Each structure stands twice: as C-alpha cells, then as structure tokens.
Amino acid sequence: MPPRPPATRATTNAASSERGLIVNVREAAVRAQEAGRTAARLGRPPTDCPHTGRSDAEVLLRAAWVRGYVAAEQQLAP
C-alpha cells in the first residue's frame, strides 16, 4: 500500500468544514423535531410543517418535523 500523503491546510479545512455542516444539520433536525412535537401538542394540523422539502436539507428537516409530530401525537393518544 502506498504511503498516505500528508494533510494539507486545504484538506484539513475541508474536513473541518464538513464536520461543522453535519453538526449544523443535526442541530437543525433536533429543532425541527421539537417544533413538530410542539405543533402536535398545540393541536395544529400536520400540514402546518414549515419545511417545503424542495432541497435535500429541507427533506431531512421535514422528516424530522413529522417524526416529532407523530411521536407527540402517539403520547397524547389515550
């Protein structure tokens, strides 16, 4: 196996930037899930989801919102 080339500042920054993006998406997903739970507790319809699903990030956020909504609805059900 050939030796691995040393990391350059560009590759290090790219990896750091990618990790930051992943953390931001996770944080946004947690916030979206909490918003979905809150909407269900307030009795709002599931069509009130603010995420359109027009981009890859929006699709993930919409799924997180719906998961939160469904989880809260199941807890509220008798």
Coordinates of C-alpha atoms in Angstrom, one line a residue:
M1 CA 0.0 0.0 0.0
P2 CA 1.5 3.4 -1.0
P3 CA 2.2 5.9 1.8
R4 CA -0.6 8.4 2.6
P5 CA 0.2 12.0 1.5
P6 CA 0.4 14.5 4.3
A7 CA -2.7 16.5 5.1
T8 CA -2.6 20.0 3.7
R9 CA -4.3 23.0 5.1
A10 CA -7.0 22.8 2.3
T11 CA -7.9 19.2 3.1
T12 CA -7.9 19.9 6.8
N13 CA -10.1 22.9 6.4
A14 CA -12.5 20.9 4.1
A15 CA -12.8 18.1 6.7
S16 CA -13.4 20.7 9.5
S17 CA -16.0 22.5 7.3
E18 CA -17.8 19.2 6.6
R19 CA -17.9 18.3 10.3
G20 CA -19.3 21.8 11.0
L21 CA -22.0 21.3 8.3
I22 CA -23.0 17.9 9.8
V23 CA -23.3 19.4 13.2
N24 CA -25.4 22.3 11.9
V25 CA -27.8 19.9 10.1
R26 CA -28.1 17.7 13.2
E27 CA -28.9 20.8 15.3
A28 CA -31.5 21.9 12.8
A29 CA -33.0 18.5 12.7
V30 CA -33.4 18.4 16.5
R31 CA -35.0 21.9 16.4
A32 CA -37.4 20.7 13.6
Q33 CA -38.3 17.6 15.6
E34 CA -39.1 19.8 18.7
A35 CA -41.1 22.1 16.6
G36 CA -43.1 19.1 15.3
R37 CA -43.8 18.0 18.8
T38 CA -44.9 21.4 19.9
A39 CA -47.3 21.7 16.9
A40 CA -48.9 18.4 17.8
R41 CA -49.3 19.4 21.4
L42 CA -50.9 22.7 20.3
G43 CA -53.4 20.7 18.1
R44 CA -52.1 22.1 14.9
P45 CA -52.6 20.0 11.7
P46 CA -49.7 18.1 10.3
T47 CA -50.0 20.2 7.1
D48 CA -48.5 23.2 9.1
C49 CA -45.0 21.8 8.6
P50 CA -42.9 24.8 7.7
H51 CA -40.4 22.8 5.7
T52 CA -41.2 22.5 2.0
G53 CA -39.0 19.6 1.0
R54 CA -37.6 21.4 -2.1
S55 CA -34.0 20.8 -1.2
D56 CA -32.1 17.9 0.3
A57 CA -31.8 19.7 3.6
E58 CA -35.5 20.6 3.6
V59 CA -36.4 17.0 3.0
L60 CA -34.4 16.0 6.1
L61 CA -35.9 18.8 8.2
R62 CA -39.4 17.9 7.0
A63 CA -38.9 14.2 8.0
A64 CA -37.6 15.3 11.4
W65 CA -40.6 17.6 11.9
V66 CA -43.0 14.8 11.0
R67 CA -41.2 12.4 13.4
G68 CA -41.6 14.8 16.2
Y69 CA -45.3 15.4 15.3
V70 CA -46.1 11.7 15.2
A71 CA -44.2 11.0 18.4
A72 CA -46.1 13.7 20.3
E73 CA -49.4 12.5 18.8
Q74 CA -48.8 9.0 20.0
Q75 CA -48.0 10.2 23.5
L76 CA -51.3 12.3 23.5
A77 CA -53.4 9.4 22.3
P78 CA -55.3 7.5 25.1

